[in-house]
Tab-separated table of C-alpha atoms and ligand atoms in Angstrom:
chain	number	residue	atom	x	y	z
A	1	MET	CA	40.850	130.386	51.960
A	2	SER	CA	39.715	133.151	54.184
A	3	ARG	CA	41.454	136.485	54.410
A	4	VAL	CA	43.732	137.416	57.278
A	5	VAL	CA	43.100	140.827	58.800
A	6	VAL	CA	45.087	142.495	61.560
A	7	GLN	CA	43.348	144.820	64.015
A	8	LYS	CA	45.183	147.023	66.492
A	9	TYR	CA	43.442	148.287	69.606
A	10	GLY	CA	45.042	151.107	71.588
A	11	GLY	CA	45.140	151.579	75.329
A	12	SER	CA	41.978	153.662	75.629
A	13	SER	CA	40.029	151.020	73.652
A	14	VAL	CA	40.830	148.435	76.343
A	15	ALA	CA	40.947	150.770	79.352
A	16	ASP	CA	38.485	148.722	81.430
A	17	VAL	CA	36.619	145.422	81.383
A	18	ALA	CA	33.546	146.924	79.695
A	19	ARG	CA	35.681	148.211	76.848
A	20	ILE	CA	37.582	144.932	76.549
A	21	ARG	CA	34.189	143.247	76.091
A	22	GLN	CA	33.301	145.742	73.348
A	23	VAL	CA	36.577	145.024	71.559
A	24	ALA	CA	35.942	141.276	71.916
A	25	ALA	CA	32.506	141.749	70.318
A	26	ARG	CA	34.023	143.723	67.441
A	27	VAL	CA	36.654	141.036	66.865
A	28	VAL	CA	33.976	138.334	66.914
A	29	GLN	CA	31.924	140.354	64.415
A	30	THR	CA	34.944	140.327	62.088
A	31	VAL	CA	35.406	136.567	62.540
A	32	ARG	CA	31.719	135.963	61.774
A	33	GLY	CA	32.240	137.969	58.560
A	34	GLY	CA	34.574	135.149	57.477
A	35	ASP	CA	38.000	136.665	58.183
A	36	GLN	CA	40.868	135.202	60.170
A	37	VAL	CA	41.735	137.828	62.765
A	38	VAL	CA	45.016	138.713	64.420
A	39	VAL	CA	44.812	141.391	67.105
A	40	ALA	CA	47.691	143.546	68.348
A	41	VAL	CA	46.696	145.065	71.661
A	42	SER	CA	48.112	147.853	73.847
A	43	ALA	CA	48.211	147.906	77.630
A	44	MET	CA	45.010	148.946	79.409
A	45	GLY	CA	44.574	152.729	79.669
A	46	ASN	CA	47.413	154.396	81.504
A	47	THR	CA	49.143	151.165	82.581
A	48	THR	CA	52.459	151.798	80.818
A	49	ASN	CA	52.840	155.225	82.427
A	50	GLU	CA	51.961	153.787	85.819
A	51	LEU	CA	54.564	151.032	85.493
A	52	LEU	CA	57.209	153.561	84.429
A	53	ALA	CA	56.290	155.790	87.375
A	54	LEU	CA	56.640	152.811	89.721
A	55	ALA	CA	60.146	152.152	88.435
A	56	ARG	CA	61.048	155.819	88.856
A	57	SER	CA	59.754	155.814	92.389
A	58	VAL	CA	62.348	153.117	93.132
A	59	SER	CA	65.214	154.680	91.191
A	60	THR	CA	65.831	157.939	89.359
A	61	ASN	CA	67.745	155.983	86.735
A	62	PRO	CA	66.260	152.504	86.298
A	63	GLY	CA	68.114	150.162	83.919
A	64	ARG	CA	66.586	149.819	80.481
A	65	ARG	CA	66.578	146.028	80.518
A	66	GLU	CA	64.491	145.961	83.686
A	67	LEU	CA	62.229	148.733	82.345
A	68	ASP	CA	61.480	146.619	79.277
A	69	LEU	CA	60.599	143.555	81.337
A	70	LEU	CA	58.450	145.690	83.594
A	71	VAL	CA	56.423	147.549	80.952
A	72	SER	CA	55.975	144.421	78.816
A	73	VAL	CA	53.711	143.192	81.611
A	74	GLY	CA	51.050	145.785	80.668
A	75	GLU	CA	50.349	144.177	77.298
A	76	ARG	CA	50.363	140.696	78.832
A	77	VAL	CA	47.470	141.729	81.028
A	78	SER	CA	45.371	143.167	78.195
A	79	MET	CA	46.120	140.347	75.722
A	80	THR	CA	45.023	137.606	78.105
A	81	LEU	CA	41.880	139.436	79.216
A	82	LEU	CA	40.934	140.045	75.590
A	83	ALA	CA	41.495	136.375	74.713
A	84	ILE	CA	39.342	135.336	77.666
A	85	ALA	CA	36.611	137.819	76.653
A	86	ILE	CA	36.588	136.482	73.076
A	87	GLU	CA	36.347	132.861	74.273
A	88	GLU	CA	33.513	133.965	76.519
A	89	LEU	CA	31.648	134.884	73.303
A	90	GLY	CA	32.145	131.361	71.995
A	91	VAL	CA	35.061	131.966	69.631
A	92	PRO	CA	38.379	130.208	70.316
A	93	ALA	CA	41.282	132.573	70.956
A	94	ALA	CA	44.887	132.396	72.114
A	95	SER	CA	47.148	135.187	73.287
A	96	PHE	CA	50.882	135.455	72.638
A	97	THR	CA	53.648	137.610	74.046
A	98	GLY	CA	55.873	139.381	71.523
A	99	SER	CA	58.426	136.655	72.011
A	100	GLN	CA	55.905	133.846	71.471
A	101	ALA	CA	54.601	135.626	68.370
A	102	GLY	CA	58.121	135.689	66.912
A	103	ILE	CA	58.644	139.466	66.952
A	104	ILE	CA	62.451	139.496	66.781
A	105	THR	CA	64.170	142.819	67.493
A	106	ASP	CA	67.635	144.254	67.855
A	107	GLU	CA	69.108	144.692	71.335
A	108	ARG	CA	68.231	148.332	71.900
A	109	HIS	CA	66.168	148.255	75.055
A	110	VAL	CA	63.320	150.800	75.265
A	111	ALA	CA	63.654	151.658	71.547
A	112	ALA	CA	64.147	148.338	69.781
A	113	GLN	CA	63.663	147.885	66.035
A	114	VAL	CA	61.872	144.840	64.663
A	115	ILE	CA	64.293	142.988	62.415
A	116	GLU	CA	62.327	139.850	61.655
A	117	VAL	CA	58.945	138.262	62.312
A	118	ARG	CA	58.562	134.502	62.666
A	119	PRO	CA	54.840	134.178	63.136
A	120	TRP	CA	54.611	130.348	63.159
A	121	ARG	CA	52.610	130.108	66.318
A	122	VAL	CA	50.255	132.877	65.276
A	123	ARG	CA	49.678	131.135	61.962
A	124	ARG	CA	49.077	127.807	63.673
A	125	ALA	CA	46.513	129.429	65.951
A	126	LEU	CA	44.720	130.842	62.878
A	127	ASP	CA	44.833	127.432	61.187
A	128	GLU	CA	43.198	125.972	64.279
A	129	GLY	CA	40.374	128.469	63.879
A	130	ARG	CA	41.466	130.740	66.704
A	131	VAL	CA	41.726	134.481	66.970
A	132	ALA	CA	45.384	135.258	67.717
A	133	ILE	CA	45.947	138.086	70.189
A	134	VAL	CA	49.476	139.462	70.199
A	135	ALA	CA	50.911	141.720	72.898
A	136	GLY	CA	51.784	145.010	71.223
A	137	PHE	CA	54.932	147.082	71.691
A	138	GLN	CA	57.187	144.172	72.665
A	139	GLY	CA	59.575	141.727	71.111
A	140	VAL	CA	62.539	139.581	71.924
A	141	SER	CA	66.176	139.996	70.956
A	142	ARG	CA	68.262	137.172	69.476
A	143	ASN	CA	69.713	136.740	72.991
A	144	GLY	CA	66.257	136.083	74.355
A	145	GLU	CA	65.933	139.435	76.115
A	146	VAL	CA	62.510	141.076	76.244
A	147	THR	CA	62.582	144.413	74.415
A	148	THR	CA	60.059	147.177	73.744
A	149	LEU	CA	59.632	149.208	70.581
A	150	GLY	CA	59.258	152.745	71.921
A	151	ARG	CA	56.090	154.478	73.102
A	152	GLY	CA	53.068	153.781	70.951
A	153	GLY	CA	54.828	150.751	69.483
A	154	THR	CA	51.698	148.609	69.200
A	155	ASP	CA	51.011	150.225	65.804
A	156	THR	CA	54.368	148.860	64.671
A	157	THR	CA	53.540	145.397	66.017
A	158	ALA	CA	50.322	145.436	63.982
A	159	VAL	CA	52.061	146.548	60.787
A	160	VAL	CA	54.926	144.029	60.916
A	161	LEU	CA	52.497	141.209	61.706
A	162	ALA	CA	50.267	142.241	58.798
A	163	ALA	CA	53.263	142.129	56.459
A	164	ALA	CA	54.542	138.800	57.776
A	165	LEU	CA	51.117	137.181	57.526
A	166	GLY	CA	50.218	138.677	54.137
A	167	ALA	CA	47.142	140.270	55.679
A	168	THR	CA	44.683	141.944	53.317
A	169	HIS	CA	44.713	144.984	55.569
A	170	CYS	CA	45.726	146.307	58.938
A	171	GLU	CA	43.121	148.291	60.820
A	172	ILE	CA	44.402	150.705	63.496
A	173	CYS	CA	41.486	151.205	65.896
A	174	SER	CA	41.309	154.068	68.378
A	175	ASP	CA	38.744	156.433	69.848
A	176	VAL	CA	38.745	158.649	66.743
A	177	ASP	CA	37.004	157.403	63.617
A	178	GLY	CA	39.814	158.095	61.187
A	179	ILE	CA	42.147	160.849	60.102
A	180	TYR	CA	40.886	164.428	60.101
A	181	SER	CA	42.016	167.540	58.277
A	182	ALA	CA	43.066	168.845	61.753
A	183	ASP	CA	42.615	167.740	65.352
A	184	PRO	CA	38.788	167.697	65.649
A	185	ARG	CA	39.004	168.547	69.361
A	186	VAL	CA	40.701	171.812	68.452
A	187	VAL	CA	39.293	172.698	65.020
A	188	SER	CA	35.504	172.322	65.066
A	189	ASP	CA	35.111	172.236	61.274
A	190	ALA	CA	37.909	169.705	60.696
A	191	LYS	CA	36.767	167.161	58.110
A	192	ARG	CA	37.083	163.389	58.331
A	193	LEU	CA	39.112	162.195	55.343
A	194	ASP	CA	37.827	159.083	53.539
A	195	GLU	CA	41.256	158.493	52.157
A	196	ILE	CA	44.748	159.923	52.522
A	197	PRO	CA	47.824	158.770	50.571
A	198	LEU	CA	50.482	157.100	52.707
A	199	ASP	CA	53.107	159.771	52.040
A	200	ALA	CA	50.758	162.449	53.394
A	201	ALA	CA	49.928	160.269	56.405
A	202	VAL	CA	53.639	159.837	57.110
A	203	ALA	CA	54.093	163.612	56.930
A	204	MET	CA	51.124	164.171	59.277
A	205	SER	CA	52.394	161.659	61.842
A	206	ARG	CA	55.908	163.090	61.688
A	207	ALA	CA	54.381	166.526	62.200
A	208	GLY	CA	52.646	165.511	65.415
A	209	SER	CA	49.260	164.079	64.424
A	210	LYS	CA	48.562	161.429	67.035
A	211	VAL	CA	46.197	159.030	65.259
A	212	LEU	CA	48.979	156.875	63.829
A	213	LEU	CA	52.558	156.305	64.935
A	214	ALA	CA	54.918	157.770	62.320
A	215	ASP	CA	57.355	154.830	62.416
A	216	ALA	CA	54.502	152.399	61.869
A	217	VAL	CA	53.100	154.336	58.898
A	218	GLU	CA	56.571	154.434	57.399
A	219	ARG	CA	56.908	150.703	57.978
A	220	ALA	CA	53.558	150.147	56.263
A	221	ARG	CA	54.796	152.129	53.268
A	222	GLU	CA	58.019	150.098	53.086
A	223	LEU	CA	56.298	146.753	53.507
A	224	GLY	CA	53.273	147.478	51.321
A	225	VAL	CA	50.740	147.006	54.114
A	226	GLN	CA	47.211	148.335	53.435
A	227	LEU	CA	46.494	150.541	56.432
A	228	MET	CA	43.158	151.804	57.642
A	229	ALA	CA	42.418	154.107	60.604
A	230	SER	CA	39.110	153.254	62.270
A	231	ALA	CA	37.133	153.862	65.441
A	232	THR	CA	36.770	150.986	67.870
A	233	ALA	CA	33.161	152.130	68.276
A	234	SER	CA	32.418	151.837	64.523
A	235	PRO	CA	31.928	148.627	62.538
A	236	PRO	CA	35.053	146.915	61.126
A	237	GLY	CA	36.226	148.303	57.794
A	238	SER	CA	34.917	151.878	58.154
A	239	GLY	CA	37.284	154.828	58.619
A	240	THR	CA	40.087	156.454	56.660
A	241	ALA	CA	41.893	154.336	54.070
A	242	LEU	CA	45.616	154.926	53.493
A	243	PRO	CA	46.446	153.812	49.955
A	244	PRO	CA	50.081	153.973	48.829
A	245	GLY	CA	50.997	157.152	46.968
A	246	PRO	CA	52.490	160.635	47.112
A	247	ALA	CA	51.050	163.515	49.131
A	248	PRO	CA	48.420	165.394	47.109
A	249	GLY	CA	49.168	168.794	45.584
A	250	ARG	CA	46.531	170.700	47.532
A	251	VAL	CA	46.795	171.096	51.294
A	252	VAL	CA	44.690	168.301	52.800
A	253	ALA	CA	45.427	168.688	56.487
A	254	VAL	CA	47.098	170.616	59.251
A	255	ALA	CA	49.046	168.754	61.919
A	256	ALA	CA	50.130	170.220	65.230
A	257	ASP	CA	52.909	169.249	67.580
A	258	ALA	CA	52.639	171.150	70.833
A	259	GLN	CA	55.116	169.146	72.874
A	260	LEU	CA	58.328	170.637	71.552
A	261	VAL	CA	60.923	172.787	73.228
A	262	GLU	CA	63.433	175.100	71.634
A	263	VAL	CA	66.887	175.149	73.170
A	264	VAL	CA	70.005	177.137	72.375
A	265	VAL	CA	73.233	175.204	72.665
A	266	GLN	CA	76.313	177.123	73.787
A	267	LYS	CA	79.801	176.182	72.677
A	268	GLY	CA	80.786	172.955	74.383
A	269	GLY	CA	77.161	171.963	74.912
A	270	PRO	CA	76.419	169.640	71.992
A	271	ALA	CA	77.033	166.492	74.026
A	272	ALA	CA	73.673	167.100	75.652
A	273	LEU	CA	72.024	167.328	72.288
A	274	ALA	CA	73.746	164.210	71.053
A	275	SER	CA	72.208	162.372	73.967
A	276	ALA	CA	68.851	163.680	72.809
A	277	SER	CA	69.441	162.501	69.258
A	278	GLY	CA	66.382	161.123	67.577
A	279	ALA	CA	64.473	163.679	69.581
A	280	VAL	CA	65.743	166.668	67.572
A	281	ARG	CA	63.000	167.661	65.119
A	282	ALA	CA	64.855	170.545	63.480
A	283	TRP	CA	67.904	172.698	64.045
A	284	TRP	CA	69.442	175.896	62.708
A	285	THR	CA	72.213	178.301	63.584
A	286	GLU	CA	71.630	181.884	64.585
A	287	SER	CA	74.417	184.274	65.645
A	288	GLU	CA	76.771	181.295	65.540
A	289	ARG	CA	74.774	179.405	68.098
A	290	LEU	CA	72.912	176.191	67.508
A	291	HIS	CA	69.150	176.269	68.007
A	292	ALA	CA	67.378	172.940	68.224
A	293	LEU	CA	63.749	171.961	68.327
A	294	VAL	CA	63.470	168.934	70.571
A	295	ASP	CA	60.615	166.457	70.916
A	296	LEU	CA	60.324	165.785	74.629
A	297	ARG	CA	58.417	162.524	74.155
A	298	ASN	CA	61.360	160.948	72.366
A	299	LEU	CA	63.700	161.555	75.269
A	300	HIS	CA	62.291	158.544	77.154
A	301	GLY	CA	62.844	160.552	80.306
A	302	GLN	CA	66.551	159.832	79.964
A	303	ALA	CA	68.030	163.165	79.054
A	304	ASP	CA	66.861	166.103	81.119
A	305	LEU	CA	67.908	168.945	78.870
A	306	SER	CA	67.372	171.587	81.520
A	307	ASN	CA	70.172	170.120	83.610
A	308	HIS	CA	72.838	170.212	80.949
A	309	PRO	CA	75.519	172.863	81.137
A	310	GLY	CA	75.744	174.739	77.858
A	311	VAL	CA	72.051	174.329	77.032
A	312	SER	CA	69.676	177.257	77.535
A	313	PRO	CA	66.468	176.760	79.523
A	314	PRO	CA	63.996	175.035	77.156
A	315	VAL	CA	61.318	177.325	75.654
A	316	PRO	CA	57.946	175.592	75.055
A	317	ALA	CA	57.112	175.679	71.349
A	318	ALA	CA	54.553	174.307	68.935
A	319	ALA	CA	55.032	173.382	65.287
A	320	LEU	CA	52.102	173.602	62.861
A	321	THR	CA	52.408	171.818	59.536
A	322	ALA	CA	50.284	172.240	56.408
A	323	VAL	CA	50.452	168.909	54.562
A	324	GLY	CA	50.278	169.035	50.766
A	325	ARG	CA	52.865	169.607	48.050
A	326	SER	CA	51.581	173.094	47.187
A	327	ALA	CA	52.519	174.227	50.706
A	328	VAL	CA	56.114	173.605	49.621
A	329	SER	CA	56.063	174.647	45.975
A	330	ASP	CA	53.343	177.276	45.485
A	331	PRO	CA	54.474	180.730	46.695
A	332	ALA	CA	50.847	181.872	47.119
A	333	VAL	CA	50.091	178.968	49.480
A	334	VAL	CA	53.330	179.548	51.378
A	335	GLN	CA	52.345	183.212	51.742
A	336	SER	CA	48.901	182.202	53.081
A	337	CYS	CA	50.580	180.036	55.722
A	338	ILE	CA	52.863	182.883	56.776
A	339	THR	CA	50.002	185.397	56.837
A	340	ALA	CA	47.868	183.052	58.958
A	341	LEU	CA	50.529	182.539	61.618
A	342	ALA	CA	52.248	185.932	61.633
A	343	PRO	CA	49.759	187.366	64.182
A	344	MET	CA	50.447	184.328	66.411
A	345	GLY	CA	54.103	185.223	66.797
A	346	LEU	CA	55.536	183.019	64.040
A	347	VAL	CA	59.123	182.418	65.170
A	348	ARG	CA	60.393	180.803	61.980
A	349	TRP	CA	59.172	178.538	59.223
A	350	TRP	CA	60.496	176.036	56.732
A	351	ALA	CA	59.128	173.910	53.906
A	352	SER	CA	60.316	170.402	53.265
A	353	GLY	CA	59.060	167.135	51.855
A	354	ALA	CA	55.313	167.074	52.007
A	355	GLY	CA	54.638	170.237	53.960
A	356	TRP	CA	55.169	173.725	55.317
A	357	THR	CA	55.973	174.019	59.024
A	358	GLY	CA	55.750	177.116	61.196
A	359	LEU	CA	57.006	177.450	64.748
A	360	VAL	CA	54.979	179.424	67.304
A	361	PRO	CA	55.039	179.808	71.098
A	362	ARG	CA	53.293	176.817	72.654
A	363	HIS	CA	50.538	178.800	74.405
A	364	VAL	CA	49.027	179.815	71.037
A	365	ALA	CA	49.170	176.287	69.554
A	366	ASP	CA	45.390	175.770	69.349
A	367	ALA	CA	44.624	179.213	67.930
A	368	ALA	CA	47.429	178.747	65.411
A	369	GLN	CA	46.061	175.379	64.326
A	370	ARG	CA	42.624	176.939	63.737
A	371	ALA	CA	44.105	179.877	61.824
A	372	LEU	CA	46.266	177.706	59.560
A	373	HIS	CA	43.408	175.279	58.889
A	374	ALA	CA	41.055	178.152	57.992
A	375	ALA	CA	43.663	179.677	55.680
A	376	VAL	CA	44.834	176.648	53.708
A	377	VAL	CA	42.314	173.819	54.162
A	378	GLY	CA	39.188	175.864	54.778
A	379	GLY	CA	35.589	174.791	54.990
A	380	GLY	CA	35.012	173.786	51.388
B	401	LIG	N1	51.512	150.617	75.933
B	401	LIG	C1	52.563	151.204	75.140
B	401	LIG	C2	52.587	152.699	75.338
B	401	LIG	O1	51.773	153.218	76.070
B	401	LIG	C3	52.462	150.841	73.710
B	401	LIG	C4	51.262	151.369	72.992
B	401	LIG	O2	50.355	151.914	73.602
B	401	LIG	O3	51.202	151.220	71.763
B	401	LIG	O4	53.431	153.358	74.799
B	402	MG	MG1	49.655	152.514	75.738
């Protein structure tokens, strides 16, 4: 029996017809290697943002049910074009919506959780010798409503499919060739990691590293899925492997999240923060007032914090995290982190789980990432 592998291709990997053809060729290469292939695909390029902008041009407050139906169209376009491109190369393929693929979710529109996968049709397609292409980021509730899984949700689609199908591994393909010790666009001597334990990868994703979606990596850990981060431009199977296991002792990477805002909540203001729940990365009290660090991307454009009475104007902030257990437990490493960021205007810092996190003003985010990487990961 041949192995089942799941491959996920992100939006930039299928941004135009030429790239869809390249992905088709890569999928066919995997099939010719003897594997049964299931593909989870994102919408082409910027499609999801464009669809959301269209809805907002009609209404400032579009209903979530309609938003889900609307944005689910993006992945239907890419999945069908990819299936057609694969057939064009002489390999049978069939595409499936989330609903057809049996991705069953709860009812929470725009941020649904997958509760079950019934991949009968996908399996049948594989048994018939087809490549199965599944629309990422979408599912169906028990009431038959189309739902979406939250931005970047195609990673989650890939992981839950891999678990349900008993895939040997799940390859997350993007335009970077794996996981680096820092963002290689910012830190020129960032190193590509051959391997990173899942717990460290979870910490990196939670801390803002954009290669893998944090929820999906956590899902992979729960479900025992063998993850791999690869470049669409590289041959199948190359990249960073993510074996199960705890974060290493030494600091292996620095992750940056430069899309945060810090707000101060006055008495009577917490309702606004409650509406931003899930988006609050950290909070603390200072002079009896609540400070919160909020992740703007998780607000789904629903809560505009700046318009809430009792909430101070948001201050742009960046959080830099050194991932590795010594950044939590070794006072010398903690001191190196503090020393590296102090000249950048370190606002506050904390250590938890698999890393040390420091908060700096957003405009120094890149310089701070370079300084922290040089101090605790280094060149050697
Ligand atoms: N197309 C969706 C998004 O842009 C899902 C994904 O890319 O994974 O968020
Ligand atoms: Mg996308």
